[in-house]
């Protein structure tokens, strides 16, 4: 569905169901060029908002309860604002409840509301449909109830919703990219200061292609939190705030005190953080070869050191590596499934698509999905009432 269709869908459904005019918010998903699992290490990342996301129709309600309708799942949830509790992990309602609860923690007074949302980001693809959903609600509620929150404050609400209601101790990258995205730009984000520098992205004869393995690992959330714990443990041993402050030489000094697996994980983070800087320099120099190599190196680290890849993702990157007109590829996002991001020669996009689709089918007996994305504006109001 196009964004326009998405917006019309939620707007029409809202009017049918609640017989009033809603406020419409669009909140995008994100890609990440490079800098994976560096955000919760106070490091650097290079994400961008995309032209796919969540459309939310929302309005205040006089009723004594709030009603949220998930259009794609055809599920309606009615709840009391003063009795919010996290539900079981993996439930979409946690994202909404989490945002409302975290606003309440800030002492923000919100009343009851009705909402309808729908999205065109494939779930579990590593394109942050959850951050898009959280941001759409916090943005909509901030506007409707005149809460006076800045975008910076709103993304912290979204992140806390993810921590405390969805159970994922995520960094700030997804919520930031979704909220602050700029058309045609990627954002070099410093996750310690939570400030970014936009880079206009033009890969010349090359373009970005996402290939979704359509795999979602059940243990992804637990494994994510485990990775974060390892990083925090190593930082503590090093006597620093976060791995962003460490060099390989620092890490080597405590190598004997670490399990080999933990050493490798911390090393990956240090190297990946350095790659983000090399990547931004290569963009400035329009050095596409270096950009591509950094993507392959990033994947290698994610797979062999940080251990967050899976057979399907490794297969996709390996095939990309062996294709001369793909100059870089790596898994994207938290890992254990989802997409790879590829830098492909424009004139060969169609042939590569067909080739990889066939190879994947032959190997795994099921299809991968392929998307081309545009870099787009962050969370915004489409229509106000
Ligand atoms: C998920 C998290 C982000 C980030 C990435 C990995 O998307 O939500 O905060 O850690 O994984 O880079």
mmCIF file of C-alpha atoms and ligand atoms in Angstrom:
data_model
loop_
_atom_site.group_PDB
_atom_site.id
_atom_site.type_symbol
_atom_site.label_atom_id
_atom_site.label_comp_id
_atom_site.label_asym_id
_atom_site.label_seq_id
_atom_site.Cartn_x
_atom_site.Cartn_y
_atom_site.Cartn_z
ATOM 1 C CA UNK A 1 0.000 0.000 0.000
ATOM 2 C CA UNK A 2 1.292 3.494 -0.759
ATOM 3 C CA UNK A 3 1.522 6.042 2.050
ATOM 4 C CA UNK A 4 -1.354 7.970 0.520
ATOM 5 C CA UNK A 5 -3.556 4.868 0.554
ATOM 6 C CA UNK A 6 -2.459 4.120 4.094
ATOM 7 C CA UNK A 7 -3.431 7.584 5.252
ATOM 8 C CA UNK A 8 -6.820 7.383 3.514
ATOM 9 C CA UNK A 9 -7.434 3.955 5.015
ATOM 10 C CA UNK A 10 -6.884 4.996 8.625
ATOM 11 C CA UNK A 11 -8.757 8.245 8.112
ATOM 12 C CA UNK A 12 -11.823 6.518 6.592
ATOM 13 C CA UNK A 13 -11.819 3.748 9.156
ATOM 14 C CA UNK A 14 -11.578 6.274 11.970
ATOM 15 C CA UNK A 15 -14.493 8.339 10.661
ATOM 16 C CA UNK A 16 -16.650 5.220 10.213
ATOM 17 C CA UNK A 17 -15.960 3.912 13.647
ATOM 18 C CA UNK A 18 -15.783 7.067 15.755
ATOM 19 C CA UNK A 19 -17.794 9.554 13.702
ATOM 20 C CA UNK A 20 -15.348 12.409 14.141
ATOM 21 C CA UNK A 21 -12.437 13.969 12.275
ATOM 22 C CA UNK A 22 -9.043 12.620 13.382
ATOM 23 C CA UNK A 23 -5.589 14.117 13.518
ATOM 24 C CA UNK A 24 -3.380 12.132 11.126
ATOM 25 C CA UNK A 25 0.260 11.419 11.919
ATOM 26 C CA UNK A 26 2.733 9.647 9.649
ATOM 27 C CA UNK A 27 5.766 8.083 11.269
ATOM 28 C CA UNK A 28 8.416 6.340 9.157
ATOM 29 C CA UNK A 29 10.517 3.239 9.638
ATOM 30 C CA UNK A 30 14.277 3.447 9.180
ATOM 31 C CA UNK A 31 17.235 1.869 7.528
ATOM 32 C CA UNK A 32 20.755 1.992 8.904
ATOM 33 C CA UNK A 33 23.727 2.435 6.585
ATOM 34 C CA UNK A 34 26.278 1.382 9.184
ATOM 35 C CA UNK A 35 26.853 1.346 12.952
ATOM 36 C CA UNK A 36 24.970 -1.666 14.261
ATOM 37 C CA UNK A 37 24.689 -2.311 18.007
ATOM 38 C CA UNK A 38 26.792 0.775 18.650
ATOM 39 C CA UNK A 39 23.910 2.983 19.789
ATOM 40 C CA UNK A 40 23.569 1.509 23.290
ATOM 41 C CA UNK A 41 27.347 1.777 23.606
ATOM 42 C CA UNK A 42 27.059 5.583 23.377
ATOM 43 C CA UNK A 43 28.602 5.282 19.917
ATOM 44 C CA UNK A 44 27.836 6.447 16.389
ATOM 45 C CA UNK A 45 25.220 5.193 13.914
ATOM 46 C CA UNK A 46 24.168 6.260 10.414
ATOM 47 C CA UNK A 47 20.428 5.714 9.979
ATOM 48 C CA UNK A 48 17.811 7.328 7.758
ATOM 49 C CA UNK A 49 14.025 7.481 7.859
ATOM 50 C CA UNK A 50 12.355 5.836 4.865
ATOM 51 C CA UNK A 51 9.269 6.322 2.752
ATOM 52 C CA UNK A 52 7.390 3.550 4.531
ATOM 53 C CA UNK A 53 5.880 3.590 7.993
ATOM 54 C CA UNK A 54 2.833 3.865 10.185
ATOM 55 C CA UNK A 55 -0.178 6.107 9.608
ATOM 56 C CA UNK A 56 -2.140 6.950 12.732
ATOM 57 C CA UNK A 57 -5.571 8.560 12.972
ATOM 58 C CA UNK A 58 -6.183 9.781 16.520
ATOM 59 C CA UNK A 59 -8.597 12.024 18.381
ATOM 60 C CA UNK A 60 -9.635 12.869 21.934
ATOM 61 C CA UNK A 61 -12.641 10.992 23.261
ATOM 62 C CA UNK A 62 -15.330 11.828 25.804
ATOM 63 C CA UNK A 63 -15.696 8.147 26.663
ATOM 64 C CA UNK A 64 -14.433 6.681 29.939
ATOM 65 C CA UNK A 65 -11.996 4.384 28.170
ATOM 66 C CA UNK A 66 -9.563 4.607 25.245
ATOM 67 C CA UNK A 67 -9.987 2.560 22.070
ATOM 68 C CA UNK A 68 -7.184 1.601 19.691
ATOM 69 C CA UNK A 69 -7.807 -0.250 16.460
ATOM 70 C CA UNK A 70 -4.928 -2.048 14.723
ATOM 71 C CA UNK A 71 -6.227 -2.035 11.168
ATOM 72 C CA UNK A 72 -3.802 -4.611 9.747
ATOM 73 C CA UNK A 73 -4.548 -7.131 12.480
ATOM 74 C CA UNK A 74 -8.211 -6.205 12.626
ATOM 75 C CA UNK A 75 -7.953 -6.045 16.398
ATOM 76 C CA UNK A 76 -9.539 -3.525 18.732
ATOM 77 C CA UNK A 77 -8.255 -2.843 22.199
ATOM 78 C CA UNK A 78 -10.230 -0.937 24.809
ATOM 79 C CA UNK A 79 -8.567 -0.050 28.084
ATOM 80 C CA UNK A 80 -8.617 2.200 31.141
ATOM 81 C CA UNK A 81 -6.004 4.912 31.241
ATOM 82 C CA UNK A 82 -5.524 4.533 34.971
ATOM 83 C CA UNK A 83 -4.867 0.782 34.981
ATOM 84 C CA UNK A 84 -2.062 0.288 32.492
ATOM 85 C CA UNK A 85 0.160 -2.774 32.761
ATOM 86 C CA UNK A 86 2.561 -4.356 30.250
ATOM 87 C CA UNK A 87 1.024 -7.328 28.425
ATOM 88 C CA UNK A 88 2.917 -10.416 27.320
ATOM 89 C CA UNK A 89 5.993 -9.849 25.154
ATOM 90 C CA UNK A 90 5.419 -9.514 21.429
ATOM 91 C CA UNK A 91 1.976 -7.933 21.756
ATOM 92 C CA UNK A 92 1.529 -4.776 19.641
ATOM 93 C CA UNK A 93 -0.555 -3.199 22.398
ATOM 94 C CA UNK A 94 2.561 -2.845 24.540
ATOM 95 C CA UNK A 95 3.881 -0.117 22.245
ATOM 96 C CA UNK A 96 0.762 1.979 22.703
ATOM 97 C CA UNK A 97 0.378 1.245 26.410
ATOM 98 C CA UNK A 98 4.071 1.894 26.923
ATOM 99 C CA UNK A 99 3.882 5.343 25.384
ATOM 100 C CA UNK A 100 0.815 6.270 27.427
ATOM 101 C CA UNK A 101 2.370 4.921 30.633
ATOM 102 C CA UNK A 102 5.681 6.721 30.076
ATOM 103 C CA UNK A 103 3.826 9.981 29.452
ATOM 104 C CA UNK A 104 2.043 9.438 32.750
ATOM 105 C CA UNK A 105 5.394 8.828 34.463
ATOM 106 C CA UNK A 106 6.447 12.276 33.211
ATOM 107 C CA UNK A 107 3.349 13.664 34.914
ATOM 108 C CA UNK A 108 1.698 14.481 31.593
ATOM 109 C CA UNK A 109 -2.017 14.658 31.779
ATOM 110 C CA UNK A 110 -3.614 12.872 28.880
ATOM 111 C CA UNK A 111 -7.290 12.103 28.542
ATOM 112 C CA UNK A 112 -8.994 9.270 26.715
ATOM 113 C CA UNK A 113 -8.550 8.944 22.986
ATOM 114 C CA UNK A 114 -9.577 6.868 20.001
ATOM 115 C CA UNK A 115 -7.079 5.718 17.409
ATOM 116 C CA UNK A 116 -6.730 3.674 14.229
ATOM 117 C CA UNK A 117 -3.330 2.753 12.805
ATOM 118 C CA UNK A 118 -1.974 0.820 9.865
ATOM 119 C CA UNK A 119 1.474 0.330 8.390
ATOM 120 C CA UNK A 120 3.355 -0.643 5.255
ATOM 121 C CA UNK A 121 6.675 -1.655 6.854
ATOM 122 C CA UNK A 122 6.977 -5.403 7.021
ATOM 123 C CA UNK A 123 7.113 -6.402 10.725
ATOM 124 C CA UNK A 124 10.271 -8.148 11.908
ATOM 125 C CA UNK A 125 12.221 -6.898 8.906
ATOM 126 C CA UNK A 126 14.591 -4.808 10.998
ATOM 127 C CA UNK A 127 13.081 -1.584 9.651
ATOM 128 C CA UNK A 128 11.767 -0.446 13.041
ATOM 129 C CA UNK A 129 8.030 -0.681 12.685
ATOM 130 C CA UNK A 130 7.927 -0.581 16.496
ATOM 131 C CA UNK A 131 9.755 2.763 16.760
ATOM 132 C CA UNK A 132 7.478 4.140 14.029
ATOM 133 C CA UNK A 133 4.433 3.043 16.012
ATOM 134 C CA UNK A 134 5.698 4.469 19.314
ATOM 135 C CA UNK A 135 6.642 7.750 17.685
ATOM 136 C CA UNK A 136 3.293 8.072 15.934
ATOM 137 C CA UNK A 137 1.464 7.786 19.260
ATOM 138 C CA UNK A 138 3.723 10.040 21.285
ATOM 139 C CA UNK A 139 3.620 12.658 18.514
ATOM 140 C CA UNK A 140 -0.154 12.468 18.143
ATOM 141 C CA UNK A 141 -0.808 12.591 21.892
ATOM 142 C CA UNK A 142 1.653 15.444 22.363
ATOM 143 C CA UNK A 143 -0.255 17.471 19.807
ATOM 144 C CA UNK A 144 -3.799 16.564 20.880
ATOM 145 C CA UNK A 145 -3.247 17.140 24.579
ATOM 146 C CA UNK A 146 -0.808 20.060 24.131
ATOM 147 C CA UNK A 147 1.826 18.332 26.252
ATOM 148 C CA UNK A 148 4.597 20.649 25.107
ATOM 149 C CA UNK A 149 7.195 17.912 24.608
ATOM 150 C CA UNK A 150 10.116 18.496 22.243
ATOM 151 C CA UNK A 151 11.040 15.842 19.682
ATOM 152 C CA UNK A 152 14.041 14.980 21.857
ATOM 153 C CA UNK A 153 11.756 14.360 24.804
ATOM 154 C CA UNK A 154 9.304 12.383 22.698
ATOM 155 C CA UNK A 155 11.895 9.897 21.475
ATOM 156 C CA UNK A 156 12.915 9.207 25.066
ATOM 157 C CA UNK A 157 9.290 8.387 25.847
ATOM 158 C CA UNK A 158 9.230 5.999 22.871
ATOM 159 C CA UNK A 159 12.496 4.387 23.930
ATOM 160 C CA UNK A 160 11.271 3.888 27.504
ATOM 161 C CA UNK A 161 8.083 2.330 26.168
ATOM 162 C CA UNK A 162 10.271 -0.163 24.311
ATOM 163 C CA UNK A 163 12.377 -0.859 27.423
ATOM 164 C CA UNK A 164 9.619 -1.139 29.975
ATOM 165 C CA UNK A 165 6.673 -2.434 27.946
ATOM 166 C CA UNK A 166 8.126 -4.283 24.940
ATOM 167 C CA UNK A 167 11.024 -5.626 27.031
ATOM 168 C CA UNK A 168 13.807 -4.653 24.604
ATOM 169 C CA UNK A 169 16.632 -2.595 26.096
ATOM 170 C CA UNK A 170 17.175 -0.798 22.802
ATOM 171 C CA UNK A 171 19.408 2.175 22.073
ATOM 172 C CA UNK A 172 18.091 5.456 20.673
ATOM 173 C CA UNK A 173 18.826 4.955 16.951
ATOM 174 C CA UNK A 174 15.427 3.768 15.741
ATOM 175 C CA UNK A 175 13.323 6.322 17.564
ATOM 176 C CA UNK A 176 15.725 9.104 16.613
ATOM 177 C CA UNK A 177 15.844 8.239 12.912
ATOM 178 C CA UNK A 178 12.093 7.816 12.693
ATOM 179 C CA UNK A 179 11.470 11.163 14.426
ATOM 180 C CA UNK A 180 14.203 13.334 12.915
ATOM 181 C CA UNK A 181 14.563 11.904 9.385
ATOM 182 C CA UNK A 182 15.278 14.330 6.525
ATOM 183 C CA UNK A 183 14.367 13.669 2.895
ATOM 184 C CA UNK A 184 17.291 12.272 0.834
ATOM 185 C CA UNK A 185 19.556 12.327 3.885
ATOM 186 C CA UNK A 186 21.069 9.877 6.334
ATOM 187 C CA UNK A 187 21.923 11.100 9.831
ATOM 188 C CA UNK A 188 25.317 10.619 11.391
ATOM 189 C CA UNK A 189 24.090 10.328 14.955
ATOM 190 C CA UNK A 190 26.187 10.584 18.081
ATOM 191 C CA UNK A 191 24.240 8.454 20.538
ATOM 192 C CA UNK A 192 25.940 10.010 23.556
ATOM 193 C CA UNK A 193 24.940 13.580 22.842
ATOM 194 C CA UNK A 194 21.888 12.496 20.821
ATOM 195 C CA UNK A 195 22.690 15.007 18.114
ATOM 196 C CA UNK A 196 23.165 14.335 14.430
ATOM 197 C CA UNK A 197 24.617 15.694 11.262
ATOM 198 C CA UNK A 198 22.656 15.123 8.040
ATOM 199 C CA UNK A 199 24.491 13.767 5.000
ATOM 200 C CA UNK A 200 22.883 14.116 1.602
ATOM 201 C CA UNK A 201 22.978 10.637 0.134
ATOM 202 C CA UNK A 202 23.748 10.140 -3.518
ATOM 203 C CA UNK A 203 25.417 6.850 -4.338
ATOM 204 C CA UNK A 204 25.888 7.889 -7.983
ATOM 205 C CA UNK A 205 25.521 4.836 -10.209
ATOM 206 C CA UNK A 206 24.569 2.700 -7.218
ATOM 207 C CA UNK A 207 21.418 2.384 -5.179
ATOM 208 C CA UNK A 208 20.279 0.822 -1.947
ATOM 209 C CA UNK A 209 18.313 -2.393 -2.016
ATOM 210 C CA UNK A 210 16.885 -4.225 0.973
ATOM 211 C CA UNK A 211 16.462 -7.972 0.881
ATOM 212 C CA UNK A 212 14.249 -9.424 3.575
ATOM 213 C CA UNK A 213 15.138 -12.952 4.626
ATOM 214 C CA UNK A 214 11.621 -13.141 6.095
ATOM 215 C CA UNK A 215 13.162 -14.779 9.125
ATOM 216 C CA UNK A 216 12.258 -13.662 12.609
ATOM 217 C CA UNK A 217 14.130 -15.386 15.385
ATOM 218 C CA UNK A 218 12.073 -16.067 18.511
ATOM 219 C CA UNK A 219 14.982 -15.365 20.796
ATOM 220 C CA UNK A 220 15.975 -12.088 19.131
ATOM 221 C CA UNK A 221 14.810 -9.960 22.052
ATOM 222 C CA UNK A 222 16.546 -12.007 24.724
ATOM 223 C CA UNK A 223 19.713 -12.215 22.642
ATOM 224 C CA UNK A 224 19.608 -8.439 22.111
ATOM 225 C CA UNK A 225 19.412 -7.760 25.854
ATOM 226 C CA UNK A 226 22.202 -10.310 26.431
ATOM 227 C CA UNK A 227 24.490 -8.485 23.986
ATOM 228 C CA UNK A 228 23.856 -5.245 25.776
ATOM 229 C CA UNK A 229 24.725 -6.852 29.099
ATOM 230 C CA UNK A 230 28.038 -8.126 27.753
ATOM 231 C CA UNK A 231 28.946 -4.627 26.562
ATOM 232 C CA UNK A 232 28.059 -3.123 29.922
ATOM 233 C CA UNK A 233 30.059 -5.766 31.771
ATOM 234 C CA UNK A 234 33.171 -5.123 29.651
ATOM 235 C CA UNK A 235 32.810 -1.338 30.048
ATOM 236 C CA UNK A 236 32.636 -1.759 33.786
ATOM 237 C CA UNK A 237 35.800 -3.857 33.791
ATOM 238 C CA UNK A 238 37.504 -1.184 31.717
ATOM 239 C CA UNK A 239 36.313 1.476 34.139
ATOM 240 C CA UNK A 240 34.597 3.486 31.410
ATOM 241 C CA UNK A 241 31.045 4.629 30.835
ATOM 242 C CA UNK A 242 30.539 2.830 27.548
ATOM 243 C CA UNK A 243 32.503 0.965 24.866
ATOM 244 C CA UNK A 244 32.551 4.114 22.771
ATOM 245 C CA UNK A 245 35.328 5.262 25.099
ATOM 246 C CA UNK A 246 37.539 2.204 24.494
ATOM 247 C CA UNK A 247 40.185 1.402 21.891
ATOM 248 C CA UNK A 248 41.364 -2.065 20.867
ATOM 249 C CA UNK A 249 44.547 -1.420 22.886
ATOM 250 C CA UNK A 250 42.468 -0.759 26.021
ATOM 251 C CA UNK A 251 40.507 -3.921 25.452
ATOM 252 C CA UNK A 252 43.636 -5.976 24.940
ATOM 253 C CA UNK A 253 44.850 -4.949 28.400
ATOM 254 C CA UNK A 254 41.971 -6.845 30.007
ATOM 255 C CA UNK A 255 41.799 -9.648 27.458
ATOM 256 C CA UNK A 256 42.866 -12.291 29.975
ATOM 257 C CA UNK A 257 40.044 -11.344 32.314
ATOM 258 C CA UNK A 258 37.436 -11.882 29.609
ATOM 259 C CA UNK A 259 35.803 -14.883 28.022
ATOM 260 C CA UNK A 260 36.979 -15.079 24.414
ATOM 261 C CA UNK A 261 33.392 -14.676 23.206
ATOM 262 C CA UNK A 262 32.939 -11.485 25.235
ATOM 263 C CA UNK A 263 36.273 -10.124 24.027
ATOM 264 C CA UNK A 264 35.153 -10.673 20.421
ATOM 265 C CA UNK A 265 31.856 -8.929 21.031
ATOM 266 C CA UNK A 266 33.474 -5.870 22.605
ATOM 267 C CA UNK A 267 36.047 -5.803 19.816
ATOM 268 C CA UNK A 268 33.271 -5.818 17.238
ATOM 269 C CA UNK A 269 31.645 -2.776 18.873
ATOM 270 C CA UNK A 270 34.923 -0.840 18.957
ATOM 271 C CA UNK A 271 35.653 -1.678 15.304
ATOM 272 C CA UNK A 272 32.101 -0.953 14.141
ATOM 273 C CA UNK A 273 32.157 2.425 15.845
ATOM 274 C CA UNK A 274 35.360 3.238 13.937
ATOM 275 C CA UNK A 275 33.741 2.071 10.699
ATOM 276 C CA UNK A 276 30.974 4.636 11.095
ATOM 277 C CA UNK A 277 33.575 7.418 11.007
ATOM 278 C CA UNK A 278 35.360 5.854 8.051
ATOM 279 C CA UNK A 279 32.009 5.590 6.295
ATOM 280 C CA UNK A 280 31.161 9.262 6.753
ATOM 281 C CA UNK A 281 34.637 10.215 5.466
ATOM 282 C CA UNK A 282 34.143 7.964 2.431
ATOM 283 C CA UNK A 283 30.807 9.660 1.726
ATOM 284 C CA UNK A 284 32.540 13.032 1.815
ATOM 285 C CA UNK A 285 35.176 11.764 -0.624
ATOM 286 C CA UNK A 286 32.569 10.002 -2.784
ATOM 287 C CA UNK A 287 34.662 6.873 -2.376
ATOM 288 C CA UNK A 288 32.125 4.174 -3.161
ATOM 289 C CA UNK A 289 34.572 1.317 -3.062
ATOM 290 C CA UNK A 290 35.460 2.070 0.557
ATOM 291 C CA UNK A 291 31.773 2.439 1.439
ATOM 292 C CA UNK A 292 31.080 -0.984 0.028
ATOM 293 C CA UNK A 293 34.033 -2.620 1.764
ATOM 294 C CA UNK A 294 32.980 -1.169 5.088
ATOM 295 C CA UNK A 295 29.548 -2.754 4.666
ATOM 296 C CA UNK A 296 31.091 -6.179 4.070
ATOM 297 C CA UNK A 297 33.416 -5.731 7.046
ATOM 298 C CA UNK A 298 30.481 -4.734 9.213
ATOM 299 C CA UNK A 299 28.644 -7.907 8.264
ATOM 300 C CA UNK A 300 31.653 -10.042 8.943
ATOM 301 C CA UNK A 301 31.925 -8.572 12.453
ATOM 302 C CA UNK A 302 28.185 -8.908 13.131
ATOM 303 C CA UNK A 303 28.244 -12.509 12.028
ATOM 304 C CA UNK A 304 31.545 -13.819 13.389
ATOM 305 C CA UNK A 305 32.306 -11.609 16.365
ATOM 306 C CA UNK A 306 29.014 -10.212 17.607
ATOM 307 C CA UNK A 307 27.102 -13.348 16.560
ATOM 308 C CA UNK A 308 23.784 -11.726 15.678
ATOM 309 C CA UNK A 309 23.420 -12.978 12.101
ATOM 310 C CA UNK A 310 21.770 -16.184 10.894
ATOM 311 C CA UNK A 311 22.198 -18.653 8.017
ATOM 312 C CA UNK A 312 19.821 -16.822 5.691
ATOM 313 C CA UNK A 313 21.434 -13.413 6.221
ATOM 314 C CA UNK A 314 24.919 -14.852 5.781
ATOM 315 C CA UNK A 315 23.782 -16.529 2.586
ATOM 316 C CA UNK A 316 22.364 -13.281 1.165
ATOM 317 C CA UNK A 317 25.522 -11.330 1.971
ATOM 318 C CA UNK A 318 27.768 -14.069 0.631
ATOM 319 C CA UNK A 319 25.912 -14.126 -2.707
ATOM 320 C CA UNK A 320 26.013 -10.323 -2.861
ATOM 321 C CA UNK A 321 29.757 -10.453 -2.238
ATOM 322 C CA UNK A 322 30.211 -12.805 -5.158
ATOM 323 C CA UNK A 323 28.227 -10.542 -7.498
ATOM 324 C CA UNK A 324 30.542 -7.984 -9.124
ATOM 325 C CA UNK A 325 27.926 -5.233 -9.423
ATOM 326 C CA UNK A 326 27.080 -5.342 -5.703
ATOM 327 C CA UNK A 327 29.785 -3.294 -4.004
ATOM 328 C CA UNK A 328 28.647 -3.772 -0.422
ATOM 329 C CA UNK A 329 26.136 -5.654 1.700
ATOM 330 C CA UNK A 330 25.451 -6.463 5.323
ATOM 331 C CA UNK A 331 22.682 -7.483 7.668
ATOM 332 C CA UNK A 332 20.781 -4.528 9.072
ATOM 333 C CA UNK A 333 19.207 -3.853 12.470
ATOM 334 C CA UNK A 334 19.191 -6.011 15.576
ATOM 335 C CA UNK A 335 19.812 -9.235 13.661
ATOM 336 C CA UNK A 336 18.776 -12.908 13.831
ATOM 337 C CA UNK A 337 16.635 -12.280 10.761
ATOM 338 C CA UNK A 338 15.173 -9.326 8.909
ATOM 339 C CA UNK A 339 16.899 -7.597 6.009
ATOM 340 C CA UNK A 340 20.246 -7.156 4.396
ATOM 341 C CA UNK A 341 21.135 -3.746 2.968
ATOM 342 C CA UNK A 342 22.925 -3.834 -0.394
ATOM 343 C CA UNK A 343 24.618 -1.261 -2.571
ATOM 344 C CA UNK A 344 23.849 -2.330 -6.140
ATOM 345 C CA UNK A 345 24.769 -0.913 -9.543
ATOM 346 C CA UNK A 346 21.574 0.779 -10.780
ATOM 347 C CA UNK A 347 21.715 -0.811 -14.218
ATOM 348 C CA UNK A 348 21.960 -4.277 -12.645
ATOM 349 C CA UNK A 349 19.244 -3.909 -10.030
ATOM 350 C CA UNK A 350 16.703 -5.998 -11.952
ATOM 351 C CA UNK A 351 19.123 -8.783 -12.806
ATOM 352 C CA UNK A 352 20.411 -8.955 -9.225
ATOM 353 C CA UNK A 353 16.870 -9.049 -7.873
ATOM 354 C CA UNK A 354 15.974 -12.007 -10.065
ATOM 355 C CA UNK A 355 19.217 -13.799 -9.395
ATOM 356 C CA UNK A 356 19.101 -13.477 -5.602
ATOM 357 C CA UNK A 357 15.393 -14.379 -5.468
ATOM 358 C CA UNK A 358 16.080 -17.586 -7.381
ATOM 359 C CA UNK A 359 19.155 -18.519 -5.359
ATOM 360 C CA UNK A 360 17.355 -17.924 -2.085
ATOM 361 C CA UNK A 361 14.358 -19.985 -3.155
ATOM 362 C CA UNK A 362 16.569 -22.815 -4.318
ATOM 363 C CA UNK A 363 18.484 -22.856 -1.037
ATOM 364 C CA UNK A 364 15.712 -22.344 1.528
ATOM 365 C CA UNK A 365 12.588 -23.422 -0.337
ATOM 366 C CA UNK A 366 10.797 -20.130 0.332
ATOM 367 C CA UNK A 367 10.885 -16.594 -0.950
ATOM 368 C CA UNK A 368 12.839 -13.561 0.179
ATOM 369 C CA UNK A 369 11.284 -10.104 -0.347
ATOM 370 C CA UNK A 370 13.018 -7.205 -2.024
ATOM 371 C CA UNK A 371 12.414 -3.487 -1.430
ATOM 372 C CA UNK A 372 13.787 -0.283 -2.819
ATOM 373 C CA UNK A 373 13.474 2.568 -0.343
ATOM 374 C CA UNK A 374 13.725 6.354 -0.475
ATOM 375 C CA UNK A 375 15.156 8.400 2.375
ATOM 376 C CA UNK A 376 12.351 10.473 3.776
ATOM 377 C CA UNK A 377 11.076 12.981 6.318
ATOM 378 C CA UNK A 378 10.612 11.956 9.968
ATOM 379 C CA UNK A 379 7.424 11.782 12.040
ATOM 380 C CA UNK A 380 4.992 14.532 11.051
ATOM 381 C CA UNK A 381 1.382 15.587 11.033
ATOM 382 C CA UNK A 382 -0.321 14.969 7.729
ATOM 383 C CA UNK A 383 -3.624 16.532 8.557
ATOM 384 C CA UNK A 384 -4.700 18.408 11.659
ATOM 385 C CA UNK A 385 -8.124 18.972 13.004
HETATM 386 C C1 LIG B 1 17.548 -2.520 17.138
HETATM 387 C C2 LIG B 1 17.508 -1.512 18.287
HETATM 388 C C3 LIG B 1 18.453 -0.341 18.039
HETATM 389 C C4 LIG B 1 19.848 -0.810 17.650
HETATM 390 C C5 LIG B 1 19.775 -1.886 16.562
HETATM 391 C C6 LIG B 1 21.116 -2.493 16.285
HETATM 392 O O1 LIG B 1 17.024 -1.947 15.984
HETATM 393 O O2 LIG B 1 16.210 -1.029 18.480
HETATM 394 O O3 LIG B 1 18.486 0.494 19.167
HETATM 395 O O4 LIG B 1 20.563 -1.261 18.756
HETATM 396 O O5 LIG B 1 18.883 -2.934 16.898
HETATM 397 O O6 LIG B 1 21.975 -1.560 15.756
#
